[in-house]
Amino acid sequence: MSELPAIEGGKPTRSSPLRFRPWITDEDINLVAEVLRSGQLSAIGGRWNTLLEQELSKYLGTKHAVTVSNGTTALHVALKAVGVGPGDEVITTPFTFAASATTILHANAIPIFADIDRETLNIDPASIEGAITDRTKAIIVVHLAGYPAEMDEIMKIANERGGLYVIEDTAQALGGAIYRGGGWLVR
Ligand SMILES: Cc1ncc(COP(=O)(O)O)c(C=O)c1O
């Protein structure tokens, strides 16, 4: 290595700090204000929740969309929905937000970490194969920073191993990417 990283005294590659902001438009702000002004903040007696679920399922091309309070709850609900419980193993990635693994514990199951791919930083399908045991019930795949994981390979492994459940954690990727030129919208 001829050059040191900036943190060790090398030449910095940029002068300004990285600044990422969520992309929020005036239309988004106005719509949120409209919902708040309506006073209808729950699905009971309010129309906004149902409207969001309908629009989401249309956008994602799914039969159903169910909204919950946040990403952590969504993962917990998904694990419970597929029957994950005490003694079950759920394979996931170690390189993610904590909730991808803590929700497995919350379901009284055991998180098993597969390795990640050094190019995509997403879970490595080959490593998933090596982590499967008789107790494996599901796989939580994370599309990190909007970058799609290798879903074709992962679904193939899950199907070949007796129909393991695959839960996609899209907290960082809802609508964020098209997989292999359009076949699979990350959802
Ligand atoms: C990959 C991933 N999964 C799950 C979550 C949890 O989402 P929430 O903070 O909405 O509970 C996050 C939050 O950043 C996340 O990045």
Coordinates of N, CA, C and O and ligand atoms in Angstrom, one line a residue:
M1 N 0.9 -1.2 0.0 CA 0.0 0.0 0.0 C 0.9 1.2 0.0 O 1.7 1.5 0.9
S2 N 0.7 2.1 -1.0 CA 1.6 3.3 -1.1 C 1.0 4.4 -0.3 O 1.7 5.3 0.2
E3 N -0.3 4.4 -0.1 CA -0.9 5.6 0.6 C -1.6 5.2 1.9 O -2.3 4.1 1.9
L4 N -1.5 6.0 2.9 CA -2.2 5.8 4.1 C -3.6 6.3 4.0 O -3.9 7.3 3.3
P5 N -4.6 5.7 4.7 CA -5.9 6.3 4.8 C -5.8 7.6 5.5 O -4.9 7.9 6.3
A6 N -6.8 8.5 5.2 CA -6.8 9.9 5.8 C -6.7 9.8 7.3 O -6.0 10.7 7.9
I7 N -7.4 8.9 7.9 CA -7.4 8.8 9.4 C -6.1 8.5 10.0 O -5.8 8.8 11.1
E8 N -5.2 8.0 9.1 CA -3.8 7.8 9.6 C -2.8 8.8 9.0 O -1.6 8.5 8.9
G9 N -3.3 9.9 8.5 CA -2.4 10.9 8.0 C -2.3 11.0 6.5 O -1.6 11.9 6.0
G10 N -3.0 10.1 5.8 CA -2.9 10.2 4.3 C -3.7 11.3 3.8 O -4.4 12.1 4.5
K11 N -3.7 11.5 2.4 CA -4.5 12.6 1.8 C -5.9 12.3 1.8 O -6.3 11.2 1.3
P12 N -6.8 13.2 2.3 CA -8.2 12.9 2.3 C -8.8 12.9 0.9 O -8.3 13.7 0.0
T13 N -9.7 12.0 0.6 CA -10.3 12.0 -0.8 C -11.4 13.0 -1.0 O -11.8 13.3 -2.1
R14 N -11.9 13.6 0.1 CA -12.9 14.6 0.0 C -12.8 15.6 1.1 O -12.2 15.3 2.2
S15 N -13.2 16.9 0.9 CA -13.0 17.9 1.9 C -14.2 18.1 2.8 O -14.1 18.4 4.0
S16 N -15.4 17.8 2.2 CA -16.6 18.0 3.1 C -17.1 16.7 3.7 O -16.9 15.6 3.0
P17 N -17.7 16.7 4.8 CA -18.2 15.5 5.4 C -19.4 14.9 4.5 O -20.1 15.7 3.8
L18 N -19.6 13.6 4.6 CA -20.8 13.1 3.8 C -22.0 13.5 4.5 O -22.2 13.5 5.7
R19 N -23.0 14.0 3.7 CA -24.3 14.4 4.2 C -25.4 13.7 3.4 O -25.6 14.1 2.2
F20 N -26.0 12.8 4.0 CA -27.2 12.2 3.3 C -28.4 12.6 4.0 O -28.6 12.6 5.2
R21 N -29.4 13.0 3.2 CA -30.7 13.4 3.7 C -31.8 12.6 3.1 O -31.7 12.3 1.9
P22 N -32.8 12.2 3.8 CA -33.9 11.5 3.2 C -34.5 12.4 2.1 O -34.5 13.6 2.3
W23 N -35.1 11.8 1.1 CA -35.7 12.6 0.0 C -37.1 12.8 0.3 O -38.0 12.0 0.1
I24 N -37.4 14.0 0.9 CA -38.8 14.3 1.3 C -39.2 15.6 0.6 O -38.6 16.6 0.6
T25 N -40.4 15.4 -0.2 CA -40.8 16.5 -1.0 C -41.9 17.3 -0.2 O -42.4 16.9 0.8
D26 N -42.2 18.5 -0.8 CA -43.3 19.3 -0.2 C -44.6 18.5 -0.2 O -45.5 18.6 0.7
E27 N -44.8 17.7 -1.3 CA -46.1 17.0 -1.4 C -46.1 16.0 -0.2 O -47.2 15.8 0.4
D28 N -45.0 15.3 0.1 CA -45.0 14.4 1.2 C -45.4 15.2 2.5 O -46.2 14.7 3.3
I29 N -44.8 16.3 2.7 CA -45.0 17.1 3.9 C -46.5 17.5 4.0 O -47.2 17.4 5.0
N30 N -47.1 17.9 2.9 CA -48.5 18.3 2.8 C -49.4 17.2 3.1 O -50.4 17.3 3.8
L31 N -49.0 16.0 2.6 CA -49.9 14.8 2.8 C -49.9 14.4 4.3 O -50.9 14.1 4.9
V32 N -48.7 14.5 4.9 CA -48.6 14.1 6.3 C -49.4 15.1 7.1 O -50.2 14.7 8.0
A33 N -49.3 16.4 6.8 CA -50.1 17.4 7.5 C -51.6 17.1 7.3 O -52.4 17.3 8.3
E34 N -52.0 16.7 6.1 CA -53.4 16.4 5.9 C -53.9 15.3 6.8 O -55.0 15.4 7.4
V35 N -53.1 14.3 6.9 CA -53.4 13.1 7.8 C -53.5 13.6 9.2 O -54.5 13.3 9.9
L36 N -52.5 14.4 9.7 CA -52.6 14.9 11.1 C -53.8 15.7 11.3 O -54.4 15.6 12.4
R37 N -54.1 16.6 10.4 CA -55.3 17.5 10.5 C -56.6 16.7 10.6 O -57.5 17.1 11.2
S38 N -56.6 15.5 9.9 CA -57.8 14.7 9.8 C -58.1 14.1 11.2 O -59.3 13.7 11.5
G39 N -57.1 13.9 12.0 CA -57.3 13.3 13.3 C -57.5 11.8 13.2 O -57.7 11.1 14.2
Q40 N -57.4 11.3 12.0 CA -57.6 9.8 11.8 C -56.3 9.1 11.8 O -55.7 9.0 10.7
L41 N -55.8 8.7 12.9 CA -54.4 8.2 12.9 C -54.4 6.7 13.1 O -53.3 6.1 13.1
S42 N -55.5 6.0 13.2 CA -55.5 4.6 13.3 C -56.3 4.0 12.2 O -57.1 4.7 11.6
A43 N -56.3 2.7 12.1 CA -57.1 2.0 11.1 C -58.5 1.9 11.5 O -59.4 1.8 10.7
I44 N -58.8 2.1 12.8 CA -60.2 2.1 13.3 C -60.8 3.5 13.1 O -60.3 4.4 13.7
G45 N -61.7 3.5 12.2 CA -62.4 4.8 12.0 C -61.7 5.8 11.1 O -62.1 6.9 11.0
G46 N -60.5 5.3 10.6 CA -59.8 6.2 9.7 C -59.6 5.6 8.4 O -59.5 4.3 8.3
R47 N -59.4 6.4 7.4 CA -59.3 5.8 6.0 C -57.8 5.8 5.5 O -57.5 5.1 4.6
W48 N -56.9 6.5 6.2 CA -55.6 6.6 5.7 C -54.8 5.3 5.7 O -54.0 5.0 4.8
N49 N -55.0 4.6 6.8 CA -54.2 3.3 7.0 C -54.6 2.3 5.8 O -53.7 1.7 5.2
T50 N -55.9 2.2 5.6 CA -56.4 1.3 4.6 C -55.9 1.7 3.2 O -55.4 0.9 2.4
L51 N -55.9 3.0 3.0 CA -55.5 3.6 1.7 C -54.0 3.2 1.5 O -53.6 2.8 0.4
L52 N -53.2 3.4 2.5 CA -51.8 3.2 2.4 C -51.5 1.7 2.1 O -50.7 1.3 1.2
E53 N -52.2 0.8 2.8 CA -52.1 -0.6 2.6 C -52.5 -1.0 1.1 O -51.8 -1.8 0.5
Q54 N -53.6 -0.4 0.7 CA -54.0 -0.7 -0.7 C -53.0 -0.2 -1.7 O -52.6 -0.9 -2.7
E55 N -52.5 1.0 -1.5 CA -51.5 1.5 -2.5 C -50.2 0.7 -2.4 O -49.6 0.5 -3.5
L56 N -49.8 0.3 -1.2 CA -48.6 -0.4 -1.1 C -48.7 -1.8 -1.8 O -47.8 -2.2 -2.5
S57 N -49.8 -2.5 -1.6 CA -49.9 -3.8 -2.3 C -49.9 -3.7 -3.8 O -49.4 -4.5 -4.5
K58 N -50.6 -2.5 -4.3 CA -50.6 -2.3 -5.7 C -49.1 -2.1 -6.2 O -48.7 -2.6 -7.2
Y59 N -48.4 -1.2 -5.5 CA -47.0 -0.9 -5.9 C -46.1 -2.1 -5.9 O -45.3 -2.2 -6.8
L60 N -46.3 -2.9 -4.9 CA -45.4 -4.1 -4.7 C -45.9 -5.3 -5.5 O -45.2 -6.3 -5.6
G61 N -47.1 -5.3 -6.0 CA -47.7 -6.4 -6.7 C -47.9 -7.6 -5.8 O -47.8 -8.7 -6.2
T62 N -48.3 -7.3 -4.5 CA -48.6 -8.4 -3.6 C -50.1 -8.5 -3.3 O -50.8 -7.5 -3.6
K63 N -50.5 -9.7 -2.8 CA -51.9 -9.9 -2.6 C -52.4 -9.0 -1.4 O -53.4 -8.4 -1.4
H64 N -51.5 -8.9 -0.4 CA -51.9 -8.1 0.8 C -50.7 -7.2 1.2 O -49.5 -7.5 0.9
A65 N -51.0 -6.1 1.9 CA -50.0 -5.3 2.6 C -50.6 -5.0 3.9 O -51.8 -4.5 4.0
V66 N -49.8 -5.2 5.0 CA -50.3 -4.9 6.4 C -49.3 -4.0 7.0 O -48.2 -4.3 7.1
T67 N -49.8 -2.8 7.4 CA -48.9 -1.9 8.0 C -48.8 -2.1 9.5 O -49.8 -2.5 10.2
V68 N -47.7 -1.9 10.1 CA -47.5 -2.0 11.5 C -46.7 -0.7 12.0 O -46.3 0.1 11.1
S69 N -46.3 -0.7 13.3 CA -45.7 0.6 13.8 C -44.3 0.9 13.3 O -43.9 2.0 13.2
N70 N -43.5 -0.1 13.0 CA -42.2 0.1 12.6 C -41.5 -1.2 12.0 O -42.2 -2.3 12.0
G71 N -40.3 -1.1 11.6 CA -39.6 -2.2 11.0 C -39.4 -3.4 11.9 O -39.5 -4.6 11.6
T72 N -39.1 -3.1 13.2 CA -38.8 -4.1 14.2 C -40.1 -4.9 14.4 O -40.1 -6.2 14.4
T73 N -41.2 -4.2 14.5 CA -42.5 -4.9 14.7 C -42.8 -5.8 13.5 O -43.3 -6.9 13.6
A74 N -42.5 -5.2 12.3 CA -42.8 -6.0 11.1 C -42.1 -7.3 11.1 O -42.6 -8.4 10.7
L75 N -40.8 -7.3 11.5 CA -40.0 -8.5 11.5 C -40.5 -9.5 12.5 O -40.6 -10.7 12.3
H76 N -40.9 -9.0 13.7 CA -41.4 -9.9 14.7 C -42.7 -10.5 14.3 O -42.9 -11.7 14.4
V77 N -43.6 -9.7 13.7 CA -44.9 -10.2 13.2 C -44.7 -11.2 12.1 O -45.3 -12.3 12.1
A78 N -43.7 -11.0 11.2 CA -43.5 -11.9 10.1 C -43.0 -13.3 10.7 O -43.4 -14.3 10.2
L79 N -42.1 -13.2 11.7 CA -41.6 -14.4 12.3 C -42.7 -15.2 12.9 O -42.8 -16.4 12.8
K80 N -43.5 -14.5 13.7 CA -44.7 -15.2 14.3 C -45.6 -15.7 13.3 O -46.2 -16.8 13.5
A81 N -45.8 -15.0 12.2 CA -46.8 -15.4 11.2 C -46.4 -16.7 10.5 O -47.2 -17.5 10.1
V82 N -45.1 -17.0 10.4 CA -44.6 -18.3 9.8 C -44.4 -19.3 10.9 O -43.9 -20.4 10.6
G83 N -44.7 -19.0 12.1 CA -44.7 -20.0 13.2 C -43.3 -20.2 13.9 O -43.1 -21.3 14.5
V84 N -42.4 -19.2 13.7 CA -41.1 -19.4 14.4 C -41.3 -19.3 15.9 O -42.0 -18.4 16.4
G85 N -40.7 -20.3 16.6 CA -40.9 -20.3 18.1 C -39.7 -20.9 18.8 O -38.6 -21.1 18.2
P86 N -39.8 -21.3 20.1 CA -38.7 -21.8 20.9 C -38.0 -23.0 20.2 O -38.6 -23.9 19.7
G87 N -36.7 -22.9 20.1 CA -35.8 -24.0 19.6 C -35.6 -23.9 18.1 O -34.7 -24.5 17.6
D88 N -36.4 -23.0 17.4 CA -36.2 -22.9 16.0 C -34.9 -22.1 15.7 O -34.6 -21.2 16.5
E89 N -34.3 -22.4 14.6 CA -33.1 -21.5 14.2 C -33.5 -20.7 13.0 O -34.3 -21.2 12.1
V90 N -33.1 -19.4 13.0 CA -33.4 -18.5 11.9 C -32.0 -18.0 11.4 O -31.3 -17.4 12.2
I91 N -31.8 -18.2 10.1 CA -30.5 -17.7 9.6 C -30.6 -16.3 9.1 O -31.6 -15.9 8.5
T92 N -29.6 -15.5 9.5 CA -29.6 -14.1 9.0 C -28.2 -13.6 8.8 O -27.2 -14.4 9.0
T93 N -28.1 -12.3 8.5 CA -26.8 -11.7 8.3 C -26.2 -11.0 9.5 O -27.0 -10.4 10.3
P94 N -24.9 -11.1 9.8 CA -24.4 -10.3 10.9 C -24.2 -8.8 10.6 O -23.9 -8.1 11.5
F95 N -24.3 -8.5 9.3 CA -24.0 -7.1 8.9 C -25.3 -6.4 8.6 O -25.8 -6.3 7.5
T96 N -26.0 -5.8 9.6 CA -27.3 -5.2 9.5 C -27.6 -4.4 10.7 O -26.8 -4.3 11.6
F97 N -28.8 -3.9 10.7 CA -29.3 -3.2 12.0 C -29.6 -4.3 13.0 O -30.0 -5.4 12.6
A98 N -29.5 -4.0 14.2 CA -29.7 -5.1 15.3 C -31.0 -5.8 15.2 O -31.1 -7.0 15.5
A99 N -32.1 -5.1 14.8 CA -33.4 -5.7 14.8 C -33.5 -7.0 14.0 O -34.4 -7.8 14.3
S100 N -32.7 -7.1 12.9 CA -32.8 -8.3 12.1 C -32.5 -9.5 12.9 O -33.0 -10.6 12.6
A101 N -31.7 -9.4 13.9 CA -31.4 -10.5 14.8 C -32.1 -10.5 16.1 O -32.6 -11.6 16.6
T102 N -32.3 -9.3 16.7 CA -33.0 -9.3 18.0 C -34.5 -9.8 17.9 O -35.0 -10.3 18.9
T103 N -35.1 -9.6 16.8 CA -36.5 -10.0 16.7 C -36.6 -11.6 16.7 O -37.6 -12.1 17.1
I104 N -35.5 -12.2 16.2 CA -35.4 -13.7 16.3 C -35.4 -14.1 17.7 O -36.2 -15.0 18.2
L105 N -34.6 -13.4 18.6 CA -34.6 -13.7 20.0 C -36.0 -13.4 20.6 O -36.4 -14.1 21.5
H106 N -36.6 -12.3 20.2 CA -37.9 -11.9 20.7 C -38.9 -13.0 20.4 O -39.9 -13.1 21.2
A107 N -38.7 -13.8 19.3 CA -39.6 -14.9 19.0 C -39.2 -16.2 19.7 O -39.7 -17.2 19.4
N108 N -38.3 -16.0 20.7 CA -37.7 -17.2 21.4 C -37.0 -18.2 20.6 O -36.9 -19.4 20.9
A109 N -36.5 -17.7 19.4 CA -35.7 -18.6 18.5 C -34.2 -18.2 18.6 O -33.8 -17.3 19.3
I110 N -33.4 -18.9 17.8 CA -32.0 -18.8 17.8 C -31.5 -18.2 16.5 O -31.6 -18.8 15.5
P111 N -30.8 -17.0 16.6 CA -30.3 -16.4 15.4 C -29.0 -17.2 15.0 O -28.1 -17.4 15.8
I112 N -28.9 -17.6 13.7 CA -27.7 -18.2 13.2 C -27.1 -17.3 12.1 O -27.8 -16.9 11.2
F113 N -25.9 -16.8 12.3 CA -25.3 -15.9 11.3 C -24.6 -16.6 10.2 O -23.6 -17.3 10.4
A114 N -25.1 -16.3 9.0 CA -24.4 -16.7 7.8 C -23.3 -15.6 7.5 O -23.5 -14.5 8.0
D115 N -22.4 -15.9 6.6 CA -21.4 -14.8 6.3 C -22.0 -13.9 5.2 O -23.0 -14.2 4.6
I116 N -21.3 -12.8 4.9 CA -21.7 -11.9 3.9 C -20.8 -12.0 2.7 O -19.7 -12.4 2.8
D117 N -21.3 -11.5 1.5 CA -20.5 -11.5 0.3 C -19.7 -10.2 0.3 O -20.2 -9.1 0.6
R118 N -18.4 -10.3 0.0 CA -17.5 -9.1 0.2 C -17.8 -8.0 -0.9 O -17.4 -6.9 -0.7
E119 N -18.5 -8.4 -2.0 CA -18.8 -7.4 -3.0 C -20.1 -6.6 -2.6 O -20.1 -5.4 -2.6
T120 N -21.1 -7.4 -2.3 CA -22.5 -6.7 -2.1 C -22.7 -6.4 -0.6 O -23.6 -5.6 -0.3
L121 N -21.9 -7.0 0.3 CA -22.1 -6.9 1.7 C -23.4 -7.5 2.2 O -23.8 -7.4 3.4
N122 N -24.2 -8.1 1.3 CA -25.4 -8.8 1.7 C -25.1 -10.3 2.0 O -24.0 -10.8 1.7
I123 N -26.1 -11.0 2.6 CA -25.9 -12.4 3.0 C -25.5 -13.2 1.8 O -26.0 -13.1 0.7
D124 N -24.5 -14.1 2.0 CA -23.9 -15.0 1.0 C -24.7 -16.3 0.9 O -24.7 -17.1 1.8
P125 N -25.4 -16.5 -0.3 CA -26.2 -17.8 -0.4 C -25.4 -19.0 -0.1 O -25.9 -19.9 0.6
A126 N -24.2 -19.1 -0.5 CA -23.4 -20.3 -0.2 C -23.2 -20.5 1.3 O -23.2 -21.6 1.8
S127 N -23.1 -19.4 2.0 CA -22.9 -19.5 3.5 C -24.2 -19.9 4.2 O -24.2 -20.6 5.2
I128 N -25.3 -19.5 3.6 CA -26.6 -19.9 4.1 C -26.7 -21.5 4.0 O -27.1 -22.1 5.0
E129 N -26.3 -22.0 2.9 CA -26.4 -23.5 2.7 C -25.7 -24.2 3.9 O -26.2 -25.2 4.4
G130 N -24.5 -23.7 4.2 CA -23.7 -24.3 5.2 C -24.2 -24.2 6.6 O -23.9 -24.9 7.6
A131 N -25.2 -23.2 6.8 CA -25.7 -22.9 8.1 C -27.0 -23.6 8.4 O -27.5 -23.6 9.5
I132 N -27.6 -24.3 7.4 CA -28.9 -25.0 7.6 C -28.7 -26.2 8.4 O -27.8 -27.0 8.2
T133 N -29.6 -26.4 9.4 CA -29.6 -27.7 10.2 C -31.1 -28.2 10.2 O -32.0 -27.6 9.6
D134 N -31.3 -29.2 10.9 CA -32.7 -29.8 11.1 C -33.6 -28.8 11.7 O -34.8 -28.9 11.7
R135 N -33.0 -27.9 12.5 CA -33.9 -26.9 13.3 C -34.1 -25.6 12.5 O -34.8 -24.8 13.0
T136 N -33.5 -25.5 11.3 CA -33.7 -24.2 10.6 C -35.2 -24.1 10.1 O -35.7 -25.0 9.5
K137 N -35.8 -22.9 10.5 CA -37.2 -22.7 10.1 C -37.3 -21.6 9.1 O -38.2 -21.6 8.2
A138 N -36.4 -20.6 9.1 CA -36.6 -19.5 8.2 C -35.2 -18.8 8.0 O -34.2 -19.1 8.7
I139 N -35.2 -17.9 7.0 CA -34.1 -17.1 6.7 C -34.5 -15.6 6.6 O -35.6 -15.4 6.0
I140 N -33.9 -14.8 7.4 CA -34.2 -13.3 7.2 C -33.1 -12.7 6.3 O -31.9 -12.7 6.7
V141 N -33.5 -12.3 5.1 CA -32.6 -11.7 4.2 C -32.7 -10.2 4.3 O -33.8 -9.6 4.4
V142 N -31.6 -9.5 4.4 CA -31.6 -8.0 4.4 C -31.1 -7.4 3.1 O -30.0 -7.9 2.7
H143 N -31.8 -6.5 2.6 CA -31.3 -5.8 1.4 C -30.6 -4.5 1.9 O -31.3 -3.5 2.0
L144 N -29.3 -4.7 2.2 CA -28.6 -3.6 2.9 C -28.5 -2.3 2.0 O -28.0 -2.4 0.9
A145 N -28.8 -1.2 2.6 CA -28.7 0.1 1.9 C -29.3 0.1 0.5 O -28.8 0.7 -0.4
G146 N -30.4 -0.7 0.4 CA -31.1 -0.6 -0.9 C -30.5 -1.6 -1.9 O -31.1 -1.7 -3.0
Y147 N -29.5 -2.3 -1.6 CA -28.9 -3.2 -2.6 C -29.5 -4.6 -2.5 O -29.4 -5.2 -1.4
P148 N -30.0 -5.1 -3.6 CA -30.8 -6.3 -3.5 C -29.8 -7.5 -3.2 O -28.8 -7.7 -3.8
A149 N -30.3 -8.4 -2.3 CA -29.6 -9.6 -2.0 C -29.8 -10.6 -3.2 O -30.7 -10.4 -4.0
E150 N -29.1 -11.7 -3.2 CA -29.2 -12.7 -4.3 C -30.4 -13.5 -4.1 O -30.3 -14.7 -3.7
M151 N -31.6 -13.0 -4.4 CA -32.8 -13.7 -4.1 C -33.0 -15.0 -4.9 O -33.6 -15.9 -4.4
D152 N -32.6 -15.0 -6.2 CA -32.8 -16.2 -7.0 C -32.2 -17.4 -6.3 O -32.8 -18.5 -6.1
E153 N -30.9 -17.3 -5.9 CA -30.2 -18.3 -5.3 C -30.8 -18.7 -3.9 O -30.9 -19.8 -3.5
I154 N -31.1 -17.6 -3.2 CA -31.7 -17.8 -1.8 C -33.0 -18.6 -1.9 O -33.2 -19.6 -1.1
M155 N -33.9 -18.2 -2.8 CA -35.2 -18.9 -2.9 C -35.0 -20.4 -3.4 O -35.7 -21.3 -2.9
K156 N -34.0 -20.6 -4.2 CA -33.7 -21.9 -4.7 C -33.2 -22.8 -3.5 O -33.8 -23.9 -3.3
I157 N -32.3 -22.3 -2.7 CA -31.9 -23.0 -1.5 C -33.1 -23.3 -0.6 O -33.3 -24.4 -0.1
A158 N -33.9 -22.3 -0.3 CA -35.0 -22.4 0.6 C -36.0 -23.5 0.1 O -36.5 -24.3 0.9
N159 N -36.2 -23.5 -1.2 CA -37.2 -24.5 -1.7 C -36.6 -25.9 -1.7 O -37.3 -26.8 -1.4
E160 N -35.3 -26.0 -2.1 CA -34.7 -27.3 -2.1 C -34.6 -27.9 -0.7 O -34.6 -29.1 -0.5
R161 N -34.5 -27.0 0.3 CA -34.4 -27.5 1.7 C -35.7 -27.6 2.4 O -35.9 -27.2 3.5
G162 N -36.7 -28.1 1.6 CA -38.0 -28.4 2.2 C -38.9 -27.2 2.5 O -39.7 -27.2 3.5
G163 N -38.7 -26.1 1.8 CA -39.6 -25.0 1.9 C -39.3 -24.2 3.2 O -40.2 -23.9 4.0
L164 N -38.1 -23.7 3.3 CA -37.8 -22.8 4.5 C -38.5 -21.5 4.2 O -38.5 -21.0 3.0
Y165 N -39.0 -20.8 5.2 CA -39.6 -19.5 5.0 C -38.5 -18.5 4.8 O -37.4 -18.5 5.5
V166 N -38.7 -17.6 3.8 CA -37.8 -16.5 3.6 C -38.5 -15.2 3.9 O -39.5 -14.9 3.3
I167 N -37.9 -14.4 4.9 CA -38.5 -13.1 5.2 C -37.5 -12.1 4.7 O -36.3 -12.1 5.0
E168 N -38.0 -11.1 4.0 CA -37.1 -10.0 3.5 C -37.2 -8.8 4.4 O -38.3 -8.3 4.5
D169 N -36.1 -8.4 5.0 CA -36.1 -7.2 5.8 C -35.7 -6.1 4.8 O -34.6 -5.9 4.4
T170 N -36.8 -5.3 4.5 CA -36.6 -4.2 3.5 C -36.6 -2.8 4.2 O -37.0 -1.8 3.5
A171 N -36.3 -2.8 5.5 CA -36.3 -1.5 6.2 C -35.4 -0.5 5.5 O -35.6 0.7 5.5
Q172 N -34.3 -0.9 4.8 CA -33.5 0.0 4.1 C -33.7 0.0 2.6 O -32.9 0.6 1.8
A173 N -34.8 -0.7 2.1 CA -34.8 -0.9 0.7 C -36.2 -0.9 0.0 O -36.4 -1.2 -1.1
L174 N -37.2 -0.4 0.8 CA -38.6 -0.4 0.2 C -38.6 0.4 -1.1 O -38.4 1.6 -1.1
G175 N -38.9 -0.3 -2.2 CA -38.9 0.4 -3.5 C -37.6 0.9 -3.9 O -37.4 1.7 -4.9
G176 N -36.5 0.4 -3.3 CA -35.2 1.0 -3.5 C -34.4 0.5 -4.7 O -33.5 1.1 -5.1
A177 N -34.8 -0.7 -5.2 CA -33.9 -1.3 -6.2 C -34.7 -2.3 -7.1 O -35.7 -2.8 -6.6
I178 N -34.2 -2.4 -8.3 CA -34.8 -3.5 -9.2 C -33.8 -4.6 -9.2 O -32.6 -4.3 -9.5
Y179 N -34.2 -5.8 -9.0 CA -33.3 -6.9 -9.0 C -33.1 -7.5 -10.4 O -34.1 -7.8 -11.1
R180 N -31.9 -7.7 -10.8 CA -31.6 -8.2 -12.2 C -32.4 -7.7 -13.3 O -33.2 -8.4 -14.0
G181 N -32.4 -6.3 -13.4 CA -33.1 -5.7 -14.6 C -34.6 -5.7 -14.5 O -35.2 -5.5 -15.6
G182 N -35.2 -5.9 -13.4 CA -36.6 -5.7 -13.4 C -37.4 -6.9 -12.9 O -38.6 -6.8 -12.7
G183 N -36.8 -8.0 -12.7 CA -37.5 -9.2 -12.3 C -38.1 -9.2 -10.9 O -39.1 -9.8 -10.6
W184 N -37.5 -8.4 -10.0 CA -37.8 -8.5 -8.6 C -37.7 -7.1 -8.0 O -36.6 -6.7 -7.7
L185 N -38.8 -6.5 -7.8 CA -38.7 -5.2 -7.1 C -38.5 -5.5 -5.6 O -39.2 -6.3 -5.0
V186 N -37.5 -4.9 -5.0 CA -37.2 -5.2 -3.6 C -38.3 -4.7 -2.7 O -38.8 -3.6 -2.9
R187 N -38.9 -5.6 -1.9 CA -40.0 -5.2 -1.1 C -39.9 -5.7 0.3 O -39.1 -6.5 0.6
Ligands
LIG1 C1 -32.1 -3.4 8.2 C2 -33.0 -2.9 9.2 N1 -33.9 -3.8 9.8 C3 -34.8 -3.4 10.7 C4 -34.8 -2.1 11.2 C5 -35.7 -1.7 12.3 O1 -36.7 -0.7 11.8 P1 -37.3 0.3 12.9 O2 -36.3 1.2 13.4 O3 -38.4 1.0 12.1 O4 -37.9 -0.5 14.0 C6 -33.9 -1.1 10.6 C7 -33.9 0.3 11.1 O5 -33.0 1.0 10.7 C8 -33.0 -1.6 9.6 O6 -32.1 -0.7 9.1

